[in-house]
mmCIF file with all atom_site columns, C-alpha atoms and ligand atoms in Angstrom:
data_model
loop_
_atom_site.group_PDB
_atom_site.id
_atom_site.type_symbol
_atom_site.label_atom_id
_atom_site.label_alt_id
_atom_site.label_comp_id
_atom_site.label_asym_id
_atom_site.label_entity_id
_atom_site.label_seq_id
_atom_site.pdbx_PDB_ins_code
_atom_site.Cartn_x
_atom_site.Cartn_y
_atom_site.Cartn_z
_atom_site.occupancy
_atom_site.B_iso_or_equiv
_atom_site.pdbx_formal_charge
_atom_site.auth_seq_id
_atom_site.auth_comp_id
_atom_site.auth_asym_id
_atom_site.auth_atom_id
_atom_site.pdbx_PDB_model_num
ATOM   1   C  CA  . UNK A 1 1   ? 97.004  84.110  88.185  1.00 90.00 ? 1   UNK A CA  1
ATOM   2   C  CA  . UNK A 1 2   ? 98.248  87.634  87.568  1.00 97.00 ? 2   UNK A CA  1
ATOM   3   C  CA  . UNK A 1 3   ? 101.964 88.515  87.620  1.00 98.00 ? 3   UNK A CA  1
ATOM   4   C  CA  . UNK A 1 4   ? 103.477 90.655  90.365  1.00 98.00 ? 4   UNK A CA  1
ATOM   5   C  CA  . UNK A 1 5   ? 104.945 94.136  89.754  1.00 98.00 ? 5   UNK A CA  1
ATOM   6   C  CA  . UNK A 1 6   ? 108.557 93.478  88.856  1.00 98.00 ? 6   UNK A CA  1
ATOM   7   C  CA  . UNK A 1 7   ? 110.188 96.488  87.263  1.00 98.00 ? 7   UNK A CA  1
ATOM   8   C  CA  . UNK A 1 8   ? 109.847 100.039 85.993  1.00 98.00 ? 8   UNK A CA  1
ATOM   9   C  CA  . UNK A 1 9   ? 108.015 98.887  82.904  1.00 98.00 ? 9   UNK A CA  1
ATOM   10  C  CA  . UNK A 1 10  ? 105.315 97.285  85.062  1.00 98.00 ? 10  UNK A CA  1
ATOM   11  C  CA  . UNK A 1 11  ? 105.051 100.460 87.157  1.00 98.00 ? 11  UNK A CA  1
ATOM   12  C  CA  . UNK A 1 12  ? 104.767 102.541 84.032  1.00 98.00 ? 12  UNK A CA  1
ATOM   13  C  CA  . UNK A 1 13  ? 101.859 100.383 82.890  1.00 97.00 ? 13  UNK A CA  1
ATOM   14  C  CA  . UNK A 1 14  ? 100.273 100.592 86.327  1.00 98.00 ? 14  UNK A CA  1
ATOM   15  C  CA  . UNK A 1 15  ? 100.416 104.374 86.569  1.00 98.00 ? 15  UNK A CA  1
ATOM   16  C  CA  . UNK A 1 16  ? 99.354  104.762 82.921  1.00 97.00 ? 16  UNK A CA  1
ATOM   17  C  CA  . UNK A 1 17  ? 96.169  102.765 83.445  1.00 98.00 ? 17  UNK A CA  1
ATOM   18  C  CA  . UNK A 1 18  ? 95.570  104.433 86.835  1.00 98.00 ? 18  UNK A CA  1
ATOM   19  C  CA  . UNK A 1 19  ? 95.723  107.992 85.508  1.00 97.00 ? 19  UNK A CA  1
ATOM   20  C  CA  . UNK A 1 20  ? 93.629  107.084 82.462  1.00 96.00 ? 20  UNK A CA  1
ATOM   21  C  CA  . UNK A 1 21  ? 90.912  106.059 84.928  1.00 97.00 ? 21  UNK A CA  1
ATOM   22  C  CA  . UNK A 1 22  ? 91.480  108.960 87.302  1.00 97.00 ? 22  UNK A CA  1
ATOM   23  C  CA  . UNK A 1 23  ? 91.186  111.494 84.470  1.00 96.00 ? 23  UNK A CA  1
ATOM   24  C  CA  . UNK A 1 24  ? 87.793  110.060 83.484  1.00 97.00 ? 24  UNK A CA  1
ATOM   25  C  CA  . UNK A 1 25  ? 86.508  109.911 87.041  1.00 98.00 ? 25  UNK A CA  1
ATOM   26  C  CA  . UNK A 1 26  ? 83.375  111.947 87.866  1.00 97.00 ? 26  UNK A CA  1
ATOM   27  C  CA  . UNK A 1 27  ? 84.674  112.903 91.358  1.00 97.00 ? 27  UNK A CA  1
ATOM   28  C  CA  . UNK A 1 28  ? 88.383  113.648 90.893  1.00 98.00 ? 28  UNK A CA  1
ATOM   29  C  CA  . UNK A 1 29  ? 88.875  113.752 87.105  1.00 98.00 ? 29  UNK A CA  1
ATOM   30  C  CA  . UNK A 1 30  ? 88.334  117.505 86.785  1.00 98.00 ? 30  UNK A CA  1
ATOM   31  C  CA  . UNK A 1 31  ? 91.176  118.206 89.227  1.00 98.00 ? 31  UNK A CA  1
ATOM   32  C  CA  . UNK A 1 32  ? 93.630  116.714 86.728  1.00 97.00 ? 32  UNK A CA  1
ATOM   33  C  CA  . UNK A 1 33  ? 92.011  118.019 83.569  1.00 96.00 ? 33  UNK A CA  1
ATOM   34  C  CA  . UNK A 1 34  ? 90.571  121.426 84.567  1.00 96.00 ? 34  UNK A CA  1
ATOM   35  C  CA  . UNK A 1 35  ? 92.386  122.536 87.729  1.00 97.00 ? 35  UNK A CA  1
ATOM   36  C  CA  . UNK A 1 36  ? 95.972  121.298 87.301  1.00 96.00 ? 36  UNK A CA  1
ATOM   37  C  CA  . UNK A 1 37  ? 95.606  120.769 83.521  1.00 95.00 ? 37  UNK A CA  1
ATOM   38  C  CA  . UNK A 1 38  ? 98.438  118.326 83.491  1.00 94.00 ? 38  UNK A CA  1
ATOM   39  C  CA  . UNK A 1 39  ? 99.955  116.852 80.387  1.00 94.00 ? 39  UNK A CA  1
ATOM   40  C  CA  . UNK A 1 40  ? 99.955  113.127 81.067  1.00 92.00 ? 40  UNK A CA  1
ATOM   41  C  CA  . UNK A 1 41  ? 102.819 112.417 78.682  1.00 93.00 ? 41  UNK A CA  1
ATOM   42  C  CA  . UNK A 1 42  ? 105.008 114.780 80.702  1.00 95.00 ? 42  UNK A CA  1
ATOM   43  C  CA  . UNK A 1 43  ? 103.801 113.596 84.097  1.00 96.00 ? 43  UNK A CA  1
ATOM   44  C  CA  . UNK A 1 44  ? 103.854 109.842 83.606  1.00 97.00 ? 44  UNK A CA  1
ATOM   45  C  CA  . UNK A 1 45  ? 107.637 109.551 84.026  1.00 97.00 ? 45  UNK A CA  1
ATOM   46  C  CA  . UNK A 1 46  ? 107.333 111.580 87.284  1.00 97.00 ? 46  UNK A CA  1
ATOM   47  C  CA  . UNK A 1 47  ? 104.593 109.317 88.666  1.00 98.00 ? 47  UNK A CA  1
ATOM   48  C  CA  . UNK A 1 48  ? 106.632 106.311 87.573  1.00 98.00 ? 48  UNK A CA  1
ATOM   49  C  CA  . UNK A 1 49  ? 109.719 107.666 89.383  1.00 98.00 ? 49  UNK A CA  1
ATOM   50  C  CA  . UNK A 1 50  ? 107.609 108.141 92.508  1.00 97.00 ? 50  UNK A CA  1
ATOM   51  C  CA  . UNK A 1 51  ? 106.292 104.580 92.558  1.00 98.00 ? 51  UNK A CA  1
ATOM   52  C  CA  . UNK A 1 52  ? 109.617 103.091 91.577  1.00 97.00 ? 52  UNK A CA  1
ATOM   53  C  CA  . UNK A 1 53  ? 111.068 104.863 94.613  1.00 97.00 ? 53  UNK A CA  1
ATOM   54  C  CA  . UNK A 1 54  ? 108.244 103.805 96.940  1.00 97.00 ? 54  UNK A CA  1
ATOM   55  C  CA  . UNK A 1 55  ? 108.253 100.162 95.855  1.00 97.00 ? 55  UNK A CA  1
ATOM   56  C  CA  . UNK A 1 56  ? 111.873 99.491  94.899  1.00 97.00 ? 56  UNK A CA  1
ATOM   57  C  CA  . UNK A 1 57  ? 113.724 102.352 96.614  1.00 95.00 ? 57  UNK A CA  1
ATOM   58  C  CA  . UNK A 1 58  ? 115.058 103.352 93.222  1.00 96.00 ? 58  UNK A CA  1
ATOM   59  C  CA  . UNK A 1 59  ? 115.713 106.950 94.333  1.00 95.00 ? 59  UNK A CA  1
ATOM   60  C  CA  . UNK A 1 60  ? 114.519 108.253 90.972  1.00 96.00 ? 60  UNK A CA  1
ATOM   61  C  CA  . UNK A 1 61  ? 111.915 110.566 92.548  1.00 97.00 ? 61  UNK A CA  1
ATOM   62  C  CA  . UNK A 1 62  ? 113.533 113.733 93.869  1.00 94.00 ? 62  UNK A CA  1
ATOM   63  C  CA  . UNK A 1 63  ? 110.622 116.151 94.001  1.00 95.00 ? 63  UNK A CA  1
ATOM   64  C  CA  . UNK A 1 64  ? 108.224 117.073 96.778  1.00 94.00 ? 64  UNK A CA  1
ATOM   65  C  CA  . UNK A 1 65  ? 104.852 115.457 96.196  1.00 95.00 ? 65  UNK A CA  1
ATOM   66  C  CA  . UNK A 1 66  ? 103.369 116.888 99.385  1.00 93.00 ? 66  UNK A CA  1
ATOM   67  C  CA  . UNK A 1 67  ? 104.137 120.435 98.295  1.00 93.00 ? 67  UNK A CA  1
ATOM   68  C  CA  . UNK A 1 68  ? 102.392 119.758 94.978  1.00 95.00 ? 68  UNK A CA  1
ATOM   69  C  CA  . UNK A 1 69  ? 99.266  118.654 96.836  1.00 95.00 ? 69  UNK A CA  1
ATOM   70  C  CA  . UNK A 1 70  ? 99.420  121.652 99.198  1.00 94.00 ? 70  UNK A CA  1
ATOM   71  C  CA  . UNK A 1 71  ? 99.377  123.893 96.144  1.00 94.00 ? 71  UNK A CA  1
ATOM   72  C  CA  . UNK A 1 72  ? 96.508  121.906 94.700  1.00 95.00 ? 72  UNK A CA  1
ATOM   73  C  CA  . UNK A 1 73  ? 94.606  122.020 98.001  1.00 94.00 ? 73  UNK A CA  1
ATOM   74  C  CA  . UNK A 1 74  ? 94.808  125.824 97.907  1.00 93.00 ? 74  UNK A CA  1
ATOM   75  C  CA  . UNK A 1 75  ? 92.853  125.760 94.633  1.00 94.00 ? 75  UNK A CA  1
ATOM   76  C  CA  . UNK A 1 76  ? 90.454  122.903 95.405  1.00 95.00 ? 76  UNK A CA  1
ATOM   77  C  CA  . UNK A 1 77  ? 90.190  121.660 99.001  1.00 94.00 ? 77  UNK A CA  1
ATOM   78  C  CA  . UNK A 1 78  ? 91.134  117.984 98.882  1.00 95.00 ? 78  UNK A CA  1
ATOM   79  C  CA  . UNK A 1 79  ? 88.384  116.217 100.812 1.00 94.00 ? 79  UNK A CA  1
ATOM   80  C  CA  . UNK A 1 80  ? 88.191  112.762 102.384 1.00 95.00 ? 80  UNK A CA  1
ATOM   81  C  CA  . UNK A 1 81  ? 85.869  111.511 99.659  1.00 96.00 ? 81  UNK A CA  1
ATOM   82  C  CA  . UNK A 1 82  ? 88.429  112.508 97.029  1.00 97.00 ? 82  UNK A CA  1
ATOM   83  C  CA  . UNK A 1 83  ? 91.169  110.554 98.789  1.00 97.00 ? 83  UNK A CA  1
ATOM   84  C  CA  . UNK A 1 84  ? 88.792  107.595 99.105  1.00 97.00 ? 84  UNK A CA  1
ATOM   85  C  CA  . UNK A 1 85  ? 88.068  107.801 95.436  1.00 98.00 ? 85  UNK A CA  1
ATOM   86  C  CA  . UNK A 1 86  ? 91.753  108.108 94.519  1.00 98.00 ? 86  UNK A CA  1
ATOM   87  C  CA  . UNK A 1 87  ? 92.494  105.026 96.638  1.00 98.00 ? 87  UNK A CA  1
ATOM   88  C  CA  . UNK A 1 88  ? 89.554  103.073 95.256  1.00 98.00 ? 88  UNK A CA  1
ATOM   89  C  CA  . UNK A 1 89  ? 90.760  103.633 91.709  1.00 98.00 ? 89  UNK A CA  1
ATOM   90  C  CA  . UNK A 1 90  ? 94.372  102.831 92.660  1.00 98.00 ? 90  UNK A CA  1
ATOM   91  C  CA  . UNK A 1 91  ? 93.421  99.615  94.455  1.00 98.00 ? 91  UNK A CA  1
ATOM   92  C  CA  . UNK A 1 92  ? 91.095  98.242  91.801  1.00 98.00 ? 92  UNK A CA  1
ATOM   93  C  CA  . UNK A 1 93  ? 93.601  99.138  89.099  1.00 98.00 ? 93  UNK A CA  1
ATOM   94  C  CA  . UNK A 1 94  ? 96.400  97.269  90.918  1.00 98.00 ? 94  UNK A CA  1
ATOM   95  C  CA  . UNK A 1 95  ? 94.090  94.272  91.367  1.00 98.00 ? 95  UNK A CA  1
ATOM   96  C  CA  . UNK A 1 96  ? 93.110  94.264  87.696  1.00 98.00 ? 96  UNK A CA  1
ATOM   97  C  CA  . UNK A 1 97  ? 96.710  93.922  86.524  1.00 98.00 ? 97  UNK A CA  1
ATOM   98  C  CA  . UNK A 1 98  ? 98.928  92.487  89.238  1.00 98.00 ? 98  UNK A CA  1
ATOM   99  C  CA  . UNK A 1 99  ? 98.948  90.260  92.285  1.00 98.00 ? 99  UNK A CA  1
ATOM   100 C  CA  . UNK A 1 100 ? 101.627 89.336  94.780  1.00 98.00 ? 100 UNK A CA  1
ATOM   101 C  CA  . UNK A 1 101 ? 103.811 90.819  97.451  1.00 98.00 ? 101 UNK A CA  1
ATOM   102 C  CA  . UNK A 1 102 ? 104.780 94.005  95.597  1.00 98.00 ? 102 UNK A CA  1
ATOM   103 C  CA  . UNK A 1 103 ? 101.203 94.552  94.422  1.00 98.00 ? 103 UNK A CA  1
ATOM   104 C  CA  . UNK A 1 104 ? 100.080 94.279  98.060  1.00 98.00 ? 104 UNK A CA  1
ATOM   105 C  CA  . UNK A 1 105 ? 102.733 96.797  99.052  1.00 98.00 ? 105 UNK A CA  1
ATOM   106 C  CA  . UNK A 1 106 ? 101.578 99.174  96.314  1.00 98.00 ? 106 UNK A CA  1
ATOM   107 C  CA  . UNK A 1 107 ? 98.104  99.157  97.864  1.00 98.00 ? 107 UNK A CA  1
ATOM   108 C  CA  . UNK A 1 108 ? 99.307  99.396  101.454 1.00 97.00 ? 108 UNK A CA  1
ATOM   109 C  CA  . UNK A 1 109 ? 101.738 102.231 100.789 1.00 97.00 ? 109 UNK A CA  1
ATOM   110 C  CA  . UNK A 1 110 ? 99.140  104.165 98.785  1.00 97.00 ? 110 UNK A CA  1
ATOM   111 C  CA  . UNK A 1 111 ? 96.754  103.865 101.733 1.00 96.00 ? 111 UNK A CA  1
ATOM   112 C  CA  . UNK A 1 112 ? 99.399  105.086 104.179 1.00 95.00 ? 112 UNK A CA  1
ATOM   113 C  CA  . UNK A 1 113 ? 100.562 107.947 101.984 1.00 95.00 ? 113 UNK A CA  1
ATOM   114 C  CA  . UNK A 1 114 ? 96.998  109.046 101.229 1.00 95.00 ? 114 UNK A CA  1
ATOM   115 C  CA  . UNK A 1 115 ? 96.196  109.047 104.964 1.00 93.00 ? 115 UNK A CA  1
ATOM   116 C  CA  . UNK A 1 116 ? 99.282  111.045 105.786 1.00 92.00 ? 116 UNK A CA  1
ATOM   117 C  CA  . UNK A 1 117 ? 98.756  113.428 102.874 1.00 93.00 ? 117 UNK A CA  1
ATOM   118 C  CA  . UNK A 1 118 ? 95.149  114.006 103.848 1.00 93.00 ? 118 UNK A CA  1
ATOM   119 C  CA  . UNK A 1 119 ? 96.071  114.754 107.465 1.00 91.00 ? 119 UNK A CA  1
ATOM   120 C  CA  . UNK A 1 120 ? 98.775  117.155 106.318 1.00 90.00 ? 120 UNK A CA  1
ATOM   121 C  CA  . UNK A 1 121 ? 96.622  119.113 103.869 1.00 90.00 ? 121 UNK A CA  1
ATOM   122 C  CA  . UNK A 1 122 ? 93.707  119.238 106.296 1.00 86.00 ? 122 UNK A CA  1
ATOM   123 C  CA  . UNK A 1 123 ? 95.777  120.221 109.283 1.00 80.00 ? 123 UNK A CA  1
ATOM   124 C  CA  . UNK A 1 124 ? 97.997  122.671 107.517 1.00 65.00 ? 124 UNK A CA  1
ATOM   125 C  CA  . UNK A 1 125 ? 98.820  125.189 110.196 1.00 46.00 ? 125 UNK A CA  1
ATOM   126 C  CA  . UNK A 1 126 ? 101.399 127.475 108.678 1.00 40.00 ? 126 UNK A CA  1
ATOM   127 C  CA  . UNK A 1 127 ? 103.427 126.973 111.849 1.00 43.00 ? 127 UNK A CA  1
ATOM   128 C  CA  . UNK A 1 128 ? 107.162 127.367 111.682 1.00 38.00 ? 128 UNK A CA  1
ATOM   129 C  CA  . UNK A 1 129 ? 107.455 123.871 113.069 1.00 46.00 ? 129 UNK A CA  1
ATOM   130 C  CA  . UNK A 1 130 ? 105.502 122.449 110.204 1.00 48.00 ? 130 UNK A CA  1
ATOM   131 C  CA  . UNK A 1 131 ? 108.513 121.361 108.206 1.00 51.00 ? 131 UNK A CA  1
ATOM   132 C  CA  . UNK A 1 132 ? 109.675 119.132 111.017 1.00 47.00 ? 132 UNK A CA  1
ATOM   133 C  CA  . UNK A 1 133 ? 106.284 117.544 111.539 1.00 52.00 ? 133 UNK A CA  1
ATOM   134 C  CA  . UNK A 1 134 ? 105.761 117.171 107.839 1.00 54.00 ? 134 UNK A CA  1
ATOM   135 C  CA  . UNK A 1 135 ? 108.978 115.320 107.324 1.00 57.00 ? 135 UNK A CA  1
ATOM   136 C  CA  . UNK A 1 136 ? 108.233 112.977 110.212 1.00 59.00 ? 136 UNK A CA  1
ATOM   137 C  CA  . UNK A 1 137 ? 104.777 112.274 108.868 1.00 56.00 ? 137 UNK A CA  1
ATOM   138 C  CA  . UNK A 1 138 ? 106.188 111.503 105.449 1.00 60.00 ? 138 UNK A CA  1
ATOM   139 C  CA  . UNK A 1 139 ? 108.961 109.240 106.605 1.00 62.00 ? 139 UNK A CA  1
ATOM   140 C  CA  . UNK A 1 140 ? 106.450 107.392 108.756 1.00 66.00 ? 140 UNK A CA  1
ATOM   141 C  CA  . UNK A 1 141 ? 104.107 106.949 105.795 1.00 73.00 ? 141 UNK A CA  1
ATOM   142 C  CA  . UNK A 1 142 ? 106.829 105.687 103.470 1.00 76.00 ? 142 UNK A CA  1
ATOM   143 C  CA  . UNK A 1 143 ? 106.526 108.594 101.096 1.00 79.00 ? 143 UNK A CA  1
ATOM   144 C  CA  . UNK A 1 144 ? 109.766 109.497 99.349  1.00 81.00 ? 144 UNK A CA  1
ATOM   145 C  CA  . UNK A 1 145 ? 111.159 112.856 100.395 1.00 68.00 ? 145 UNK A CA  1
ATOM   146 C  CA  . UNK A 1 146 ? 113.681 114.941 98.543  1.00 62.00 ? 146 UNK A CA  1
ATOM   147 C  CA  . UNK A 1 147 ? 116.170 114.835 101.387 1.00 51.00 ? 147 UNK A CA  1
ATOM   148 C  CA  . UNK A 1 148 ? 115.995 111.106 101.904 1.00 47.00 ? 148 UNK A CA  1
ATOM   149 C  CA  . UNK A 1 149 ? 118.889 109.422 100.188 1.00 46.00 ? 149 UNK A CA  1
ATOM   150 C  CA  . UNK A 1 150 ? 118.042 106.175 98.412  1.00 48.00 ? 150 UNK A CA  1
ATOM   151 C  CA  . UNK A 1 151 ? 119.261 103.058 100.147 1.00 47.00 ? 151 UNK A CA  1
ATOM   152 C  CA  . UNK A 1 152 ? 122.048 101.271 98.348  1.00 48.00 ? 152 UNK A CA  1
HETATM 153 C  C1  . HEM B 2 .   ? 92.519  113.619 96.660  1.00 57.30 ? 1   HEM B C1  1
HETATM 154 C  C2  . HEM B 2 .   ? 93.389  112.786 96.095  1.00 57.30 ? 1   HEM B C2  1
HETATM 155 C  C3  . HEM B 2 .   ? 94.364  113.248 95.039  1.00 57.30 ? 1   HEM B C3  1
HETATM 156 C  C4  . HEM B 2 .   ? 94.172  114.097 93.987  1.00 57.30 ? 1   HEM B C4  1
HETATM 157 C  C5  . HEM B 2 .   ? 92.875  114.778 93.552  1.00 57.30 ? 1   HEM B C5  1
HETATM 158 C  C6  . HEM B 2 .   ? 95.457  114.240 93.312  1.00 57.30 ? 1   HEM B C6  1
HETATM 159 C  C7  . HEM B 2 .   ? 95.683  115.032 92.198  1.00 57.30 ? 1   HEM B C7  1
HETATM 160 C  C8  . HEM B 2 .   ? 96.921  115.303 91.671  1.00 57.30 ? 1   HEM B C8  1
HETATM 161 C  C9  . HEM B 2 .   ? 97.197  116.273 90.628  1.00 57.30 ? 1   HEM B C9  1
HETATM 162 C  C10 . HEM B 2 .   ? 96.137  117.132 89.936  1.00 57.30 ? 1   HEM B C10 1
HETATM 163 C  C11 . HEM B 2 .   ? 98.525  116.283 90.415  1.00 57.30 ? 1   HEM B C11 1
HETATM 164 C  C12 . HEM B 2 .   ? 99.301  117.173 89.439  1.00 57.30 ? 1   HEM B C12 1
HETATM 165 C  C13 . HEM B 2 .   ? 99.588  118.486 90.118  1.00 57.30 ? 1   HEM B C13 1
HETATM 166 C  C14 . HEM B 2 .   ? 100.427 119.432 89.287  1.00 57.30 ? 1   HEM B C14 1
HETATM 167 O  O1  . HEM B 2 .   ? 101.427 119.011 88.683  1.00 57.30 ? 1   HEM B O1  1
HETATM 168 O  O2  . HEM B 2 .   ? 100.091 120.629 89.260  1.00 57.30 ? 1   HEM B O2  1
HETATM 169 C  C15 . HEM B 2 .   ? 99.096  115.282 91.307  1.00 57.30 ? 1   HEM B C15 1
HETATM 170 C  C16 . HEM B 2 .   ? 100.436 114.988 91.364  1.00 57.30 ? 1   HEM B C16 1
HETATM 171 C  C17 . HEM B 2 .   ? 100.938 113.898 92.027  1.00 57.30 ? 1   HEM B C17 1
HETATM 172 N  N1  . HEM B 2 .   ? 100.224 113.045 92.843  1.00 57.30 ? 1   HEM B N1  1
HETATM 173 FE FE1 . HEM B 2 .   ? 98.343  113.292 93.442  1.00 57.30 ? 1   HEM B FE1 1
HETATM 174 N  N2  . HEM B 2 .   ? 96.380  113.475 93.958  1.00 57.30 ? 1   HEM B N2  1
HETATM 175 C  C18 . HEM B 2 .   ? 95.775  112.843 95.008  1.00 57.30 ? 1   HEM B C18 1
HETATM 176 C  C19 . HEM B 2 .   ? 96.356  111.968 95.875  1.00 57.30 ? 1   HEM B C19 1
HETATM 177 C  C20 . HEM B 2 .   ? 97.586  111.395 95.695  1.00 57.30 ? 1   HEM B C20 1
HETATM 178 C  C21 . HEM B 2 .   ? 98.129  110.299 96.467  1.00 57.30 ? 1   HEM B C21 1
HETATM 179 C  C22 . HEM B 2 .   ? 97.381  109.599 97.614  1.00 57.30 ? 1   HEM B C22 1
HETATM 180 C  C23 . HEM B 2 .   ? 99.377  110.039 95.968  1.00 57.30 ? 1   HEM B C23 1
HETATM 181 C  C24 . HEM B 2 .   ? 100.371 108.997 96.380  1.00 57.30 ? 1   HEM B C24 1
HETATM 182 C  C25 . HEM B 2 .   ? 100.050 107.881 97.022  1.00 57.30 ? 1   HEM B C25 1
HETATM 183 C  C26 . HEM B 2 .   ? 99.611  110.984 94.891  1.00 57.30 ? 1   HEM B C26 1
HETATM 184 C  C27 . HEM B 2 .   ? 100.767 111.051 94.147  1.00 57.30 ? 1   HEM B C27 1
HETATM 185 C  C28 . HEM B 2 .   ? 101.078 112.071 93.289  1.00 57.30 ? 1   HEM B C28 1
HETATM 186 C  C29 . HEM B 2 .   ? 102.400 112.302 92.728  1.00 57.30 ? 1   HEM B C29 1
HETATM 187 C  C30 . HEM B 2 .   ? 103.643 111.446 92.950  1.00 57.30 ? 1   HEM B C30 1
HETATM 188 C  C31 . HEM B 2 .   ? 102.318 113.457 91.952  1.00 57.30 ? 1   HEM B C31 1
HETATM 189 C  C32 . HEM B 2 .   ? 103.443 114.122 91.170  1.00 57.30 ? 1   HEM B C32 1
HETATM 190 C  C33 . HEM B 2 .   ? 104.111 115.158 92.062  1.00 57.30 ? 1   HEM B C33 1
HETATM 191 C  C34 . HEM B 2 .   ? 105.243 115.876 91.350  1.00 57.30 ? 1   HEM B C34 1
HETATM 192 O  O3  . HEM B 2 .   ? 104.970 116.632 90.409  1.00 57.30 ? 1   HEM B O3  1
HETATM 193 O  O4  . HEM B 2 .   ? 106.394 115.689 91.755  1.00 57.30 ? 1   HEM B O4  1
HETATM 194 N  N3  . HEM B 2 .   ? 98.513  111.786 94.751  1.00 57.30 ? 1   HEM B N3  1
HETATM 195 N  N4  . HEM B 2 .   ? 98.105  114.728 92.060  1.00 57.30 ? 1   HEM B N4  1
#
């Protein structure tokens, strides 16, 4: 029986093992290593903040993840198969390390956020109303947004 995700340390381990796999992946790995060229040591605390906010409403993530993926999508169109791959790696990585209610939520929220993110990058219109729609889509998906105050 695997333990459930309980705290920031667990999330840190989860995102660390996830990105190690994602970086090596034949379908999406190059986006991290060659396109965005991210330094994992610098980014891991950001990813950890994000998931701590999604799962525990910690309010530690104050950036705009959607904007980051819009910028990325302008360099490499983010396709359905890439989101599927991202989710496949996320889900199997959660299942390899954790099980329980929070682990289930980590998989469910990732699926919702990926779906919402994919729709937003694909349907990007440039319309002046986009900001409104974008925020609604994000709140609906459970993705943390910069303007959403953490719950006490
Ligand atoms: C096609 C699927 C995806 C790919 C290829 C991808 C790739 C990337 C890359 C390369 C970065 C770093 C960008 C940069 O700093 O320049 C990034 C950042 C990030 N990604 Fe994704 N991503 C995908 C989907 C997702 C999904 C579904 C989630 C959440 C459920 C997610 C969460 C994040 C977060 C939280 C960041 C950090 C944003 C920040 O800097 O504040 N990504 N992603």
